[in-house]
Coordinates of C-alpha atoms and ligand atoms in Angstrom, one line a residue:
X1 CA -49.3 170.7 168.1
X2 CA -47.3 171.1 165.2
X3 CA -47.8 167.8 164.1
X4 CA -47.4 167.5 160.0
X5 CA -48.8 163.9 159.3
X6 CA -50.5 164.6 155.9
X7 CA -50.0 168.0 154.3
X8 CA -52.7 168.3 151.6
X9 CA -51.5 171.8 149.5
X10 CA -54.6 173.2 148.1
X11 CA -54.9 172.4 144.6
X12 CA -53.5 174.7 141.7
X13 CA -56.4 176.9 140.5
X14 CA -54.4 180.0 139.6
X15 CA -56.5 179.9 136.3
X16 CA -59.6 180.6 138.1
X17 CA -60.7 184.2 137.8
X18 CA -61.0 186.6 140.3
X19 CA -62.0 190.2 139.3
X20 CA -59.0 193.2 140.4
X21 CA -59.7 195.2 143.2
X22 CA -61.4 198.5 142.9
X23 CA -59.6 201.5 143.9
X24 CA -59.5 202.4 147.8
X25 CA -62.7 204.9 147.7
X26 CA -62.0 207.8 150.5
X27 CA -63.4 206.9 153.4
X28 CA -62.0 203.4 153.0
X29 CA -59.1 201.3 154.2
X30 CA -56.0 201.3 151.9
X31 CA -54.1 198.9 154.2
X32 CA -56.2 197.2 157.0
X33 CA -54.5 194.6 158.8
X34 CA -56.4 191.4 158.6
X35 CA -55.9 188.2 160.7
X36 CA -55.9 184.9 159.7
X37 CA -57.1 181.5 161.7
X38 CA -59.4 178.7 161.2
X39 CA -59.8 174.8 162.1
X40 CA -61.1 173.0 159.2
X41 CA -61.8 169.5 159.2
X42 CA -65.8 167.4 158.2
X43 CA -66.4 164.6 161.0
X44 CA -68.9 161.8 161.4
X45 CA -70.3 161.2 164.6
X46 CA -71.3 157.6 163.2
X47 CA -67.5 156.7 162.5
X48 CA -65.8 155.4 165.9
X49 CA -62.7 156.7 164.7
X50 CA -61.0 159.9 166.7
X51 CA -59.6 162.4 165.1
X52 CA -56.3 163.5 167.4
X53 CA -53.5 165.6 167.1
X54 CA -52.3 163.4 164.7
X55 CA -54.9 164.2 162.1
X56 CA -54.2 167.8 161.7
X57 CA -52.0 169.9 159.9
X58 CA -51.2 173.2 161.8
X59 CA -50.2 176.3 160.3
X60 CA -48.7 179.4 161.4
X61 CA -46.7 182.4 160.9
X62 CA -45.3 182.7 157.3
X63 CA -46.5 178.9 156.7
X64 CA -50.2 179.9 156.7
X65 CA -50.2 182.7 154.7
X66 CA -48.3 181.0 152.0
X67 CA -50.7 178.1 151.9
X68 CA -53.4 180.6 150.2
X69 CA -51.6 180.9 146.5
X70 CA -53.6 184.0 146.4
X71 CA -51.3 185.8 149.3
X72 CA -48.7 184.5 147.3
X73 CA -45.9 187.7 146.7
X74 CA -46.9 190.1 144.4
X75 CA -50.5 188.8 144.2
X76 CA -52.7 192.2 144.7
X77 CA -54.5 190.4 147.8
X78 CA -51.8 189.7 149.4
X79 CA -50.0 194.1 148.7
X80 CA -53.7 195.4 149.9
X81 CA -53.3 194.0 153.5
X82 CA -51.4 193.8 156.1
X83 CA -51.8 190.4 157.1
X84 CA -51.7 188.7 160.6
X85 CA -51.6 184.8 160.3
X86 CA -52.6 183.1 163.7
X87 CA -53.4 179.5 163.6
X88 CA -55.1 177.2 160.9
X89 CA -55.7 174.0 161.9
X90 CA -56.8 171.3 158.9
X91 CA -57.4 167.6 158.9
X92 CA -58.7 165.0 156.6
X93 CA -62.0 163.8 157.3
X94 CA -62.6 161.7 159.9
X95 CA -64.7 160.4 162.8
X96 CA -65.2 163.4 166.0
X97 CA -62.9 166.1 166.8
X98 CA -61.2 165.1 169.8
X99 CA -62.9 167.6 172.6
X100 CA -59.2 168.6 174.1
X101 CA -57.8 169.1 171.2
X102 CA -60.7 171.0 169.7
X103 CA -60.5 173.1 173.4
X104 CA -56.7 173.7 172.7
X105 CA -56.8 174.8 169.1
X106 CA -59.6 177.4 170.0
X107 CA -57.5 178.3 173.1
X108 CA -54.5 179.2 170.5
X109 CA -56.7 181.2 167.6
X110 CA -57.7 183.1 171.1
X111 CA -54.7 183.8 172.3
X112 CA -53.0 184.4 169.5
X113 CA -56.1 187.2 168.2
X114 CA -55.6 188.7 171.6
X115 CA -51.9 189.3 171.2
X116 CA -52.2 190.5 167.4
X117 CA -52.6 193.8 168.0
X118 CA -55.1 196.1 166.3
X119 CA -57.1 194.2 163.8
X120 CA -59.6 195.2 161.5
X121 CA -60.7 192.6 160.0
X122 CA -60.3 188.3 160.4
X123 CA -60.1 185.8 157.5
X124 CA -62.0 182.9 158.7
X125 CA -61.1 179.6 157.1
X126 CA -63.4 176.7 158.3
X127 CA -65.3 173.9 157.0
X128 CA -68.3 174.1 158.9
X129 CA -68.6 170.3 159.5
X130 CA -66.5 169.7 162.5
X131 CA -67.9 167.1 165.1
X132 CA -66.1 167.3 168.5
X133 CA -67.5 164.6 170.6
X134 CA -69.9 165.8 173.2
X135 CA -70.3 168.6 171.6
X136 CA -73.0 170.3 169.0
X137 CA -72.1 172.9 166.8
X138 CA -68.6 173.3 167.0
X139 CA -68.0 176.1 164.4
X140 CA -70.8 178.0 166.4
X141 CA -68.6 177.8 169.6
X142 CA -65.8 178.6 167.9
X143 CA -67.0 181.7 166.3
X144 CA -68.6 183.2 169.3
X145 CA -65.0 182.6 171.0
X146 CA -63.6 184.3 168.0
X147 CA -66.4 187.4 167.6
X148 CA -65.3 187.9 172.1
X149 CA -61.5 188.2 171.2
X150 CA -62.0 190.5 168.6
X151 CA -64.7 192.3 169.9
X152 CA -67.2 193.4 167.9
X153 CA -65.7 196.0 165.7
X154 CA -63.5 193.6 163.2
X155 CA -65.0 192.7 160.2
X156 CA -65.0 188.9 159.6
X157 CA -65.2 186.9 156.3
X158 CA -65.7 183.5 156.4
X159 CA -65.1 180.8 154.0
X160 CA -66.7 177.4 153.9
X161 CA -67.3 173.8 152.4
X162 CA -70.6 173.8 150.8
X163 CA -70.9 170.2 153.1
X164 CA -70.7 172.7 156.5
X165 CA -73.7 174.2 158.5
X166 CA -75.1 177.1 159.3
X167 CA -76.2 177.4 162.5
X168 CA -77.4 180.9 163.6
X169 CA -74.7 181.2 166.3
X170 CA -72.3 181.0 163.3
X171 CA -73.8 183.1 161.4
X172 CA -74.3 186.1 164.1
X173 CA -71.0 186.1 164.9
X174 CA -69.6 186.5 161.3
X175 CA -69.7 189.5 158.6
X176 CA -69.5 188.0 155.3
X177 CA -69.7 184.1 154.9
X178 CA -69.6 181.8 151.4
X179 CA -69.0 178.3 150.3
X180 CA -67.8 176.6 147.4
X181 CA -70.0 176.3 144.4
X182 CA -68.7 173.3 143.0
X183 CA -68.6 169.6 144.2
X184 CA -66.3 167.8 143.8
X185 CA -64.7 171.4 145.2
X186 CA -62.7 172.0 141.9
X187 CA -63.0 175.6 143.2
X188 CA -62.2 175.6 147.0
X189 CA -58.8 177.9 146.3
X190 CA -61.0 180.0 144.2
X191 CA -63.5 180.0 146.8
X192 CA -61.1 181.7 149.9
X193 CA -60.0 183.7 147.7
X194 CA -63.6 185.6 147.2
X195 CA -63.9 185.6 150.6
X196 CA -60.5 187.4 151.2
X197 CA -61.8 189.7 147.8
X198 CA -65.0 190.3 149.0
X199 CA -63.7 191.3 152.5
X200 CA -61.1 193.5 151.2
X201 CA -63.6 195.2 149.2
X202 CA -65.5 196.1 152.0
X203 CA -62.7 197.4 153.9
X204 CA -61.9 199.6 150.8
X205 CA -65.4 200.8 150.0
X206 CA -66.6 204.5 151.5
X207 CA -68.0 203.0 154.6
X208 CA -64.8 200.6 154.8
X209 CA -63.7 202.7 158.0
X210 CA -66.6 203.0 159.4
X211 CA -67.0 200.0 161.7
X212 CA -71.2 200.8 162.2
X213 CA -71.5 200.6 158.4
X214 CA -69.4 198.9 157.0
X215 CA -71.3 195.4 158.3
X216 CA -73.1 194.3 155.2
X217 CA -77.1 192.5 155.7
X218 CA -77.3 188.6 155.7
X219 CA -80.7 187.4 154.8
X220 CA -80.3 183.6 156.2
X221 CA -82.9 180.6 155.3
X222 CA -82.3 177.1 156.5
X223 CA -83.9 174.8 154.0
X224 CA -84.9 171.5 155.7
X225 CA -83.2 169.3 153.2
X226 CA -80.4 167.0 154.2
X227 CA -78.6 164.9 151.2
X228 CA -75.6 162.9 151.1
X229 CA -72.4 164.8 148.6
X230 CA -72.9 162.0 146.5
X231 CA -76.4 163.0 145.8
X232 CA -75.5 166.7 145.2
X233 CA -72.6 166.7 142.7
X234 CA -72.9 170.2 141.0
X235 CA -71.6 168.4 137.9
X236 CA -75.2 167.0 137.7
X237 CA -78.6 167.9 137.7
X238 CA -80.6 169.2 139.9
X239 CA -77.7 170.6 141.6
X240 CA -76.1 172.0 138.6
X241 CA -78.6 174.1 137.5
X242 CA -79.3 175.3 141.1
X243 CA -75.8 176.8 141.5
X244 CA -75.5 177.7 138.3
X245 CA -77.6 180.5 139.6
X246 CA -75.8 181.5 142.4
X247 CA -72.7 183.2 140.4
X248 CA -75.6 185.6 139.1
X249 CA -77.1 186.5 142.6
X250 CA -74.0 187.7 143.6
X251 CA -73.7 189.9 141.0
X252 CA -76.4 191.4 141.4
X253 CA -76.8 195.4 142.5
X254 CA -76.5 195.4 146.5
X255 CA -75.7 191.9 146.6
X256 CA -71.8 191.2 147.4
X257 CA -72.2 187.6 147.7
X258 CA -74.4 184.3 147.6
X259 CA -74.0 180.7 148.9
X260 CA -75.7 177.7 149.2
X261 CA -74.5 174.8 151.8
X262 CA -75.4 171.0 151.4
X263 CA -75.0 170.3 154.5
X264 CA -73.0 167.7 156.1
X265 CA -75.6 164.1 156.5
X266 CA -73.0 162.0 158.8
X267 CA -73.3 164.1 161.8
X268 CA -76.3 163.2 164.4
X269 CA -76.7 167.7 165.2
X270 CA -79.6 170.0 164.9
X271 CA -77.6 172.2 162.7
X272 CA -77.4 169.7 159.7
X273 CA -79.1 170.4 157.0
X274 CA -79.1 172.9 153.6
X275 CA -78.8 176.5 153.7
X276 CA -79.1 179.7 152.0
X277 CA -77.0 182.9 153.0
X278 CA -77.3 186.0 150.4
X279 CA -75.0 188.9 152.0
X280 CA -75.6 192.6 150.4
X281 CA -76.6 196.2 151.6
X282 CA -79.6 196.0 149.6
X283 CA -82.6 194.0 152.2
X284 CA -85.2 193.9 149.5
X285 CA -82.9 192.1 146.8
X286 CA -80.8 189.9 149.1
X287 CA -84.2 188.4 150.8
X288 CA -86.2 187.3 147.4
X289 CA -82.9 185.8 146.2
X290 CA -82.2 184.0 149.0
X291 CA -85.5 182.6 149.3
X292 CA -86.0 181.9 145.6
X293 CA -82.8 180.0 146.5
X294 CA -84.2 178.0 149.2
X295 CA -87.2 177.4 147.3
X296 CA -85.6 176.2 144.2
X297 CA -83.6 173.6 146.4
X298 CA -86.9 172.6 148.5
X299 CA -88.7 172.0 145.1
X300 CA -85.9 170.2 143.8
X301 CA -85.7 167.5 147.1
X302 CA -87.1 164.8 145.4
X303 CA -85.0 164.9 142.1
X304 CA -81.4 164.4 143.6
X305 CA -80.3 161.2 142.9
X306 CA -77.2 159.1 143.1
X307 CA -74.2 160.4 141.1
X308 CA -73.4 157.1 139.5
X309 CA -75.6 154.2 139.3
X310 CA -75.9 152.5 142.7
X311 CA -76.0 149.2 143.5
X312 CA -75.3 147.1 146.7
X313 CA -72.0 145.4 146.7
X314 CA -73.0 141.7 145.5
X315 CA -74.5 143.5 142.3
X316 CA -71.8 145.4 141.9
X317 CA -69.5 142.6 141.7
X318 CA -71.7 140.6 139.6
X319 CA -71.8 143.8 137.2
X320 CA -67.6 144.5 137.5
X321 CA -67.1 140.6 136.9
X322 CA -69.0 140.4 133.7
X323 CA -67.5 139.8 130.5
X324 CA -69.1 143.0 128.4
X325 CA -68.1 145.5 131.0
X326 CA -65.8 147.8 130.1
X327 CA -62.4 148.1 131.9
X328 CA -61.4 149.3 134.3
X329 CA -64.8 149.1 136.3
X330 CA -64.9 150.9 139.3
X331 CA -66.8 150.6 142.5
X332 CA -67.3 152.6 145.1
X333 CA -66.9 151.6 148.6
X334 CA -68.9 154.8 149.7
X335 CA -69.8 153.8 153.3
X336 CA -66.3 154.1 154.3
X337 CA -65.1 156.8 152.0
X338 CA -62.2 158.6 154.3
X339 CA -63.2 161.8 152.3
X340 CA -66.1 162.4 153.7
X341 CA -65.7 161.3 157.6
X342 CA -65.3 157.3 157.1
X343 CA -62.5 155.9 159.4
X344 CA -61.2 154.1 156.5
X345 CA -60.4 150.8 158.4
X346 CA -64.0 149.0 157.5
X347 CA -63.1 145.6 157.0
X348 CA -66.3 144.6 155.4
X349 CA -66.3 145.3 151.7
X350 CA -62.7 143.3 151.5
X351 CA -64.1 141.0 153.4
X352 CA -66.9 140.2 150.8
X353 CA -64.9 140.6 148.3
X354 CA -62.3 137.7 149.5
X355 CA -64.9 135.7 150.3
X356 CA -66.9 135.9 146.8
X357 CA -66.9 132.7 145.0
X358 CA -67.7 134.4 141.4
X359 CA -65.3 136.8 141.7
X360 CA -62.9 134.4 142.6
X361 CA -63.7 132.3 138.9
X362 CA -63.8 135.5 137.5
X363 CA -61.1 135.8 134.6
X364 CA -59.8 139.5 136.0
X365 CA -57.5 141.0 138.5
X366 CA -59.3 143.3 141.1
X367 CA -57.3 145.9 143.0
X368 CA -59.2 146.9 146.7
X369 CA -58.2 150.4 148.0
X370 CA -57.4 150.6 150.8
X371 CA -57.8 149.2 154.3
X372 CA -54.7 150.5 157.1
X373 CA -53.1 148.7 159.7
X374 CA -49.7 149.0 161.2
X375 CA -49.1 145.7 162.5
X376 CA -50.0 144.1 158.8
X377 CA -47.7 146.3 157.1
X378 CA -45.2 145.5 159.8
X379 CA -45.7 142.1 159.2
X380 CA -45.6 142.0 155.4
X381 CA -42.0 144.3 155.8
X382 CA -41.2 141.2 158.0
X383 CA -42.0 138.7 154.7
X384 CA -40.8 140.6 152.3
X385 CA -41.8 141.3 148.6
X386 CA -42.6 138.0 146.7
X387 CA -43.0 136.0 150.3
X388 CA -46.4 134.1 151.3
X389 CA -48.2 135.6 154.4
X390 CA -50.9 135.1 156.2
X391 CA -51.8 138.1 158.4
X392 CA -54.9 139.8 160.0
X393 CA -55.9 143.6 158.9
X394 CA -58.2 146.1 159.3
X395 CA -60.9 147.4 161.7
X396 CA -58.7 148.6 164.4
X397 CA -60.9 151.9 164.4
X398 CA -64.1 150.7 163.1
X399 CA -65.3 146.8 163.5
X400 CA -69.2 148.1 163.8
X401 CA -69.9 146.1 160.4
X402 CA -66.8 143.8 160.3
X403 CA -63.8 142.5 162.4
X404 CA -60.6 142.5 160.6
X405 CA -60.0 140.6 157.5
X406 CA -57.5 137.2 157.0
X407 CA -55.3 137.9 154.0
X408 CA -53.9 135.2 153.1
X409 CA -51.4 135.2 149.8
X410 CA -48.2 136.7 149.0
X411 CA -46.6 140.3 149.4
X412 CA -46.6 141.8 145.6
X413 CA -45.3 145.4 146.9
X414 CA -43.5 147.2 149.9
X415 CA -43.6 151.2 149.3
X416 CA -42.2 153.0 152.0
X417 CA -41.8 156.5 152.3
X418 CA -45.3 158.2 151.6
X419 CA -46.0 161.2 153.2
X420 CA -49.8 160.3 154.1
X421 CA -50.0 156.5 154.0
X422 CA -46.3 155.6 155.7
X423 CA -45.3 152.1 154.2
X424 CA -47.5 150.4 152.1
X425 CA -48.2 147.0 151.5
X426 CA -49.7 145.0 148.4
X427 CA -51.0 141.5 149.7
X428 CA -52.7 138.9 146.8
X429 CA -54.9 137.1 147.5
X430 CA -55.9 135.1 144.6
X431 CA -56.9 137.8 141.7
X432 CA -57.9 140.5 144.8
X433 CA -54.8 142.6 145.4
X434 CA -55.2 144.3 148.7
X435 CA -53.4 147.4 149.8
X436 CA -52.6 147.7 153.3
X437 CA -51.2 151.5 154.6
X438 CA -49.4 152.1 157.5
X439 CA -51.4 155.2 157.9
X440 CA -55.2 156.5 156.8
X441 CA -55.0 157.4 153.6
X442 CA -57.3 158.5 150.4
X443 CA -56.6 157.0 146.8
X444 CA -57.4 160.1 144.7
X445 CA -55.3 160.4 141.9
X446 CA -53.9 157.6 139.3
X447 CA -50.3 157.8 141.0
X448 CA -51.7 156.5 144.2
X449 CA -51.7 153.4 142.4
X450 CA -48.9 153.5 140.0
X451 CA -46.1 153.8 142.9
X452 CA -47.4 150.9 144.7
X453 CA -46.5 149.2 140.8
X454 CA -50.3 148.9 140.5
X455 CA -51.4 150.3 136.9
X456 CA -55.2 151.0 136.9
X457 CA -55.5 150.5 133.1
X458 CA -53.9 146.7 133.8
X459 CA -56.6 145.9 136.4
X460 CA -59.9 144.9 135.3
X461 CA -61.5 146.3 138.4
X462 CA -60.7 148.8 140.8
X463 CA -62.6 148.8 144.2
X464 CA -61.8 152.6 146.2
X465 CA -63.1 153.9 149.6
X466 CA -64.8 157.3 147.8
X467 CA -68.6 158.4 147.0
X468 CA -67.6 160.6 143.6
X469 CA -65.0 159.8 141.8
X470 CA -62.0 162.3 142.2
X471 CA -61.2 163.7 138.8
X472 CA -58.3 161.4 137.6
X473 CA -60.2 158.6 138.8
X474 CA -63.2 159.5 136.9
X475 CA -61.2 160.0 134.2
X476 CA -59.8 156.8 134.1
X477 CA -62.9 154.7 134.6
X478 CA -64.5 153.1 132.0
X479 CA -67.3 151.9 134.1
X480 CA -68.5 152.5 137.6
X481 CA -71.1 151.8 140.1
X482 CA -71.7 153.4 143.8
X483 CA -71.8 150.0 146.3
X484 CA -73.9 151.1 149.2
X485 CA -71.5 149.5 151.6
X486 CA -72.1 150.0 155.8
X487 CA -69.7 152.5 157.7
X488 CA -69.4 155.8 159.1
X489 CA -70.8 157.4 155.9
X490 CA -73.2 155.4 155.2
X491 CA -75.0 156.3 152.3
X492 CA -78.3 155.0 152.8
X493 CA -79.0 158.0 155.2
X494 CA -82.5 156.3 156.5
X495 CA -80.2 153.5 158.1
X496 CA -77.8 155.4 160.2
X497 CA -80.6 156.3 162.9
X498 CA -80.4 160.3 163.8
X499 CA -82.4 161.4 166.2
X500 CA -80.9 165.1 166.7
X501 CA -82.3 166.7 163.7
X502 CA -84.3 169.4 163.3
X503 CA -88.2 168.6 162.6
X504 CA -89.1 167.9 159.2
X505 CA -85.8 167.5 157.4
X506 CA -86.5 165.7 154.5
X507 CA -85.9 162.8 153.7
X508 CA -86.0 161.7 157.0
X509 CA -89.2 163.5 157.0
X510 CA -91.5 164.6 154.0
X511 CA -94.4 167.2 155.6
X512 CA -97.0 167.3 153.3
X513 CA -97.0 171.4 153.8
X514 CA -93.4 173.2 152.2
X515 CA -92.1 174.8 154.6
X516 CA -92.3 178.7 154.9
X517 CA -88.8 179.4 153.9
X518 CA -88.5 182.5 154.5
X519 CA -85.5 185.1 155.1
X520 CA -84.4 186.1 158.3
X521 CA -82.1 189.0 158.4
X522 CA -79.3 189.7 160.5
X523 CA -76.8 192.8 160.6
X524 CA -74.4 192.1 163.5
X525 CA -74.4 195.7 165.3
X526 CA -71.1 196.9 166.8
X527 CA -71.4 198.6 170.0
X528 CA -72.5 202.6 169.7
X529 CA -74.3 202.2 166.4
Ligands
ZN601 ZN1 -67.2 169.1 150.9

């Protein structure tokens, strides 16, 4: 299981601060050795697509501790520890965890804890959103496996996408747990590295060898709330404002750390919804901030909207196609957005598209990323660049809302060689350019384009699979709508058809009473306390 398909480093964010470590008070532990091990990936149970061995990147040894810049040499996290790096397993989003696999990877980070020797402490590295199919809370599972091979004297700090869940099970079986505070998840290096700084404080502190004390308090409040990301974008209100505060909760006096989860909406599980975790020593102070947290995102429900104007698809072309707006325009093509669980195939946006009669008359060039299918590229290798073909694509994985899609024009581009997508393949069809990858692939940055000889500034409008734009794309539209397209992250929520959830998450239920939202504490107690 070693397979390297897509390695995705984290992103640069060396500029983030991060505060120095105190001193090592006495009592504390000046060099405790601390494991490493996770599975990360964010799954849809309403995407048919699989997500195999094929889908994750596997780290071990000397590989997975130099994935965290932070444990980089000569960093002062990586010179206070002694540090034990098992198994991380990460994939892009996609549709369920495959149940072997998932069985096997847990197997490993069991194992391999077992045969680490003394540990003191774990760094936990998981999203929080993994579907494995027949399965419900997978992250649950796998932390109660974790918390048995360890036993219950190793601290454990957990880091998190603000789009996982808490269930209780996770959350007993953890020390210290937080989540990004930013979406898009600008600071997700940042965000590991509190949770490696926060640990390591712990360990450090006058109680840090003390295994009965040293477990900090966790008041814990699920808020029945369940949103899409696109809905929840920190960059906008309400959601701006709301974790703007959470920065100052943590600092507070007996406080060592707050978070707030979104919640992950394309899963059919109990466990999906928002969630509050304040972690401290001090029970008074971490239970009104975590409940003035939940409240604040309870009252707030209502006002999260959309991050970009949305639109169904036929508007959105009739807005794209006229002559006033600006260039490029991009749409969305959120129901399918690979990103966020979508298998990426979904035929049925292209499909419309191709089949659009004013788009067609329209004087502008539209560029459709990205539908993938082997065979197609294979076939348009066979053509050659410049060569009329006629060839069938998409929804191998996911023909719920379309079957594939006839493209019928001439090969404008082969690009072989990229590390995610495989070949690619640029079929015209009239003014719709269509790329066709090899492999499952997101289009994130501008260069995505540019080496398939596709210039976004030269396109009049550029159709993605993505809720948010990613930051370069952002930055290079001009103008840009949300099509509520069908697929496995389907935005209109209401649509999708759960029937797993907890009682009265809104919006899929709006009680005319709030809910209580109140705290509950936990302390995990090792044995002989
Ligand atoms: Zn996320």
């Amino acid at each position: 299981m070693t397979t390297q398909t897509h390695s995705t480093p984290l992103p640069d964010q060396s500029e983030v601060w991060c505060p120095p470590l105190g001193p090592v008070q006495e009592g504390g532990l000046a060099r405790p050795r601390i494991g490493i091990a996770g599975i990360a990936i964010e799954s849809s149970t309403f995407s048919p697509h699989i997500s195999g061995v094929e889908a994750f990147t596997v780290r071990r040894g000397a590989e997975l501790t130099a994935y965290y810049p932070f444990l980089e040499e000569g960093q002062e996290l990586r010179d206070a520890a002694e540090w034990v790096p098992l198994m991380h397993a990460r994939s892009l989003p996609g549709g369920a965890a495959d149940p072997e696999l998932y069985e096997a990877f847990r197997g490993e980070i069991v194992e391999r804890i077992k045969g680490a020797g003394h540990l003191d402490a774990l760094f936990f590295d998981i999203h929080g959103a993994m579907s494995v199919l027949g399965r419900q809370d997978a992250e649950g599972d796998l932390a109660q496996h974790v918390r048995q091979a360890l036993g219950d004297g190793v601290l454990v700090s957990t880091s998190m996408d603000l789009h996982g869940n808490v269930s209780w099970e996770l959350l007993e079986s953890v020390d210290l747990i937080t989540c990004y505070r930013m979406a898009p998840h600008e600071d997700e290096v940042n965000t590991k590295e509190r949770a490696v700084h926060n640990l390591l404080t712990r360990l450090r502190s006058a109680d840090g060898a003390d295994v009965h004390k040293r477990c900090p308090l966790k008041a814990w409040v699920p808020v029945p709330v369940l949103l899409p990301g696109e809905k929840t974008s920190t960059r906008i209100e309400p959601a701006k404002c709301i974790y703007d505060q959470v920065p100052g909760v943590a600092a507070l006096d007996g406080v060592v750390d707050a978070a707030i989860w979104v919640g992950y909406a394309w899963a059919d599980e109990p466990r999906c919804q928002a969630y509050v975790v304040v972690t401290g020593d001090d029970e008074t102070v971490i239970t009104r901030e975590a409940e003035r947290l939940a409240r604040l995102y309870w009252d707030a429900r209502e006002d999260f909207a959309f991050v970009a104007e949305t639109a169904t698809l036929a508007d959105g072309i009739e807005a794209a196609i006229a002559p006033e707006a600006p260039r490029p325009y991009f749409l969305s093509d959120t129901g399918d957005n690979p990103t966020a669980g979508g298998a990426g195939d979904v035929t049925w946006t292209l499909a419309q598209l191709l089949a659009s009669e004013p788009l067609a008359a329209a004087p502008v060039r539209l560029v459709h990323a990205s539908i993938f299918d082997a065979g197609a590229v294979a076939q348009a290798v066979a053509a050659g660049v410049g060569t009329a073909v006629d060839v069938e694509a998409g929804a191998r994985v996911d023909h719920n809302a379309h079957g594939p899609v006839r493209l019928r024009g001439t090969v404008y581009s082969i690009t072989e060689g990229d590390p995610v997508a495989g070949t690619q393949a640029v079929i015209q069809v009239g003014n719709v350019f269509a790329i066709v990858t090899e492999r499952r692939k997101p289009f994130h940055h501008v260069s995505d384009f540019t080496q398939l000889g596709l210039d976004p500034a030269e396109f009049g409008i550029i159709v993605v699979k993505i809720g948010y734009l990613e930051p370069e794309l952002f930055e290079a539209a001009a103008g840009w709508k949300l099509a509520l397209t069908p697929g496995g992250v389907d935005q209109d929520l209401l649509r999708l058809g759960h029937s797993h959830l907890a009682d009265g998450v809104f919006p899929f239920a709006n009680p005319e009473e709030a809910p209580a939202l109140r705290a509950t504490i936990h302390r995990r107690q090792p044995a002989g306390s």
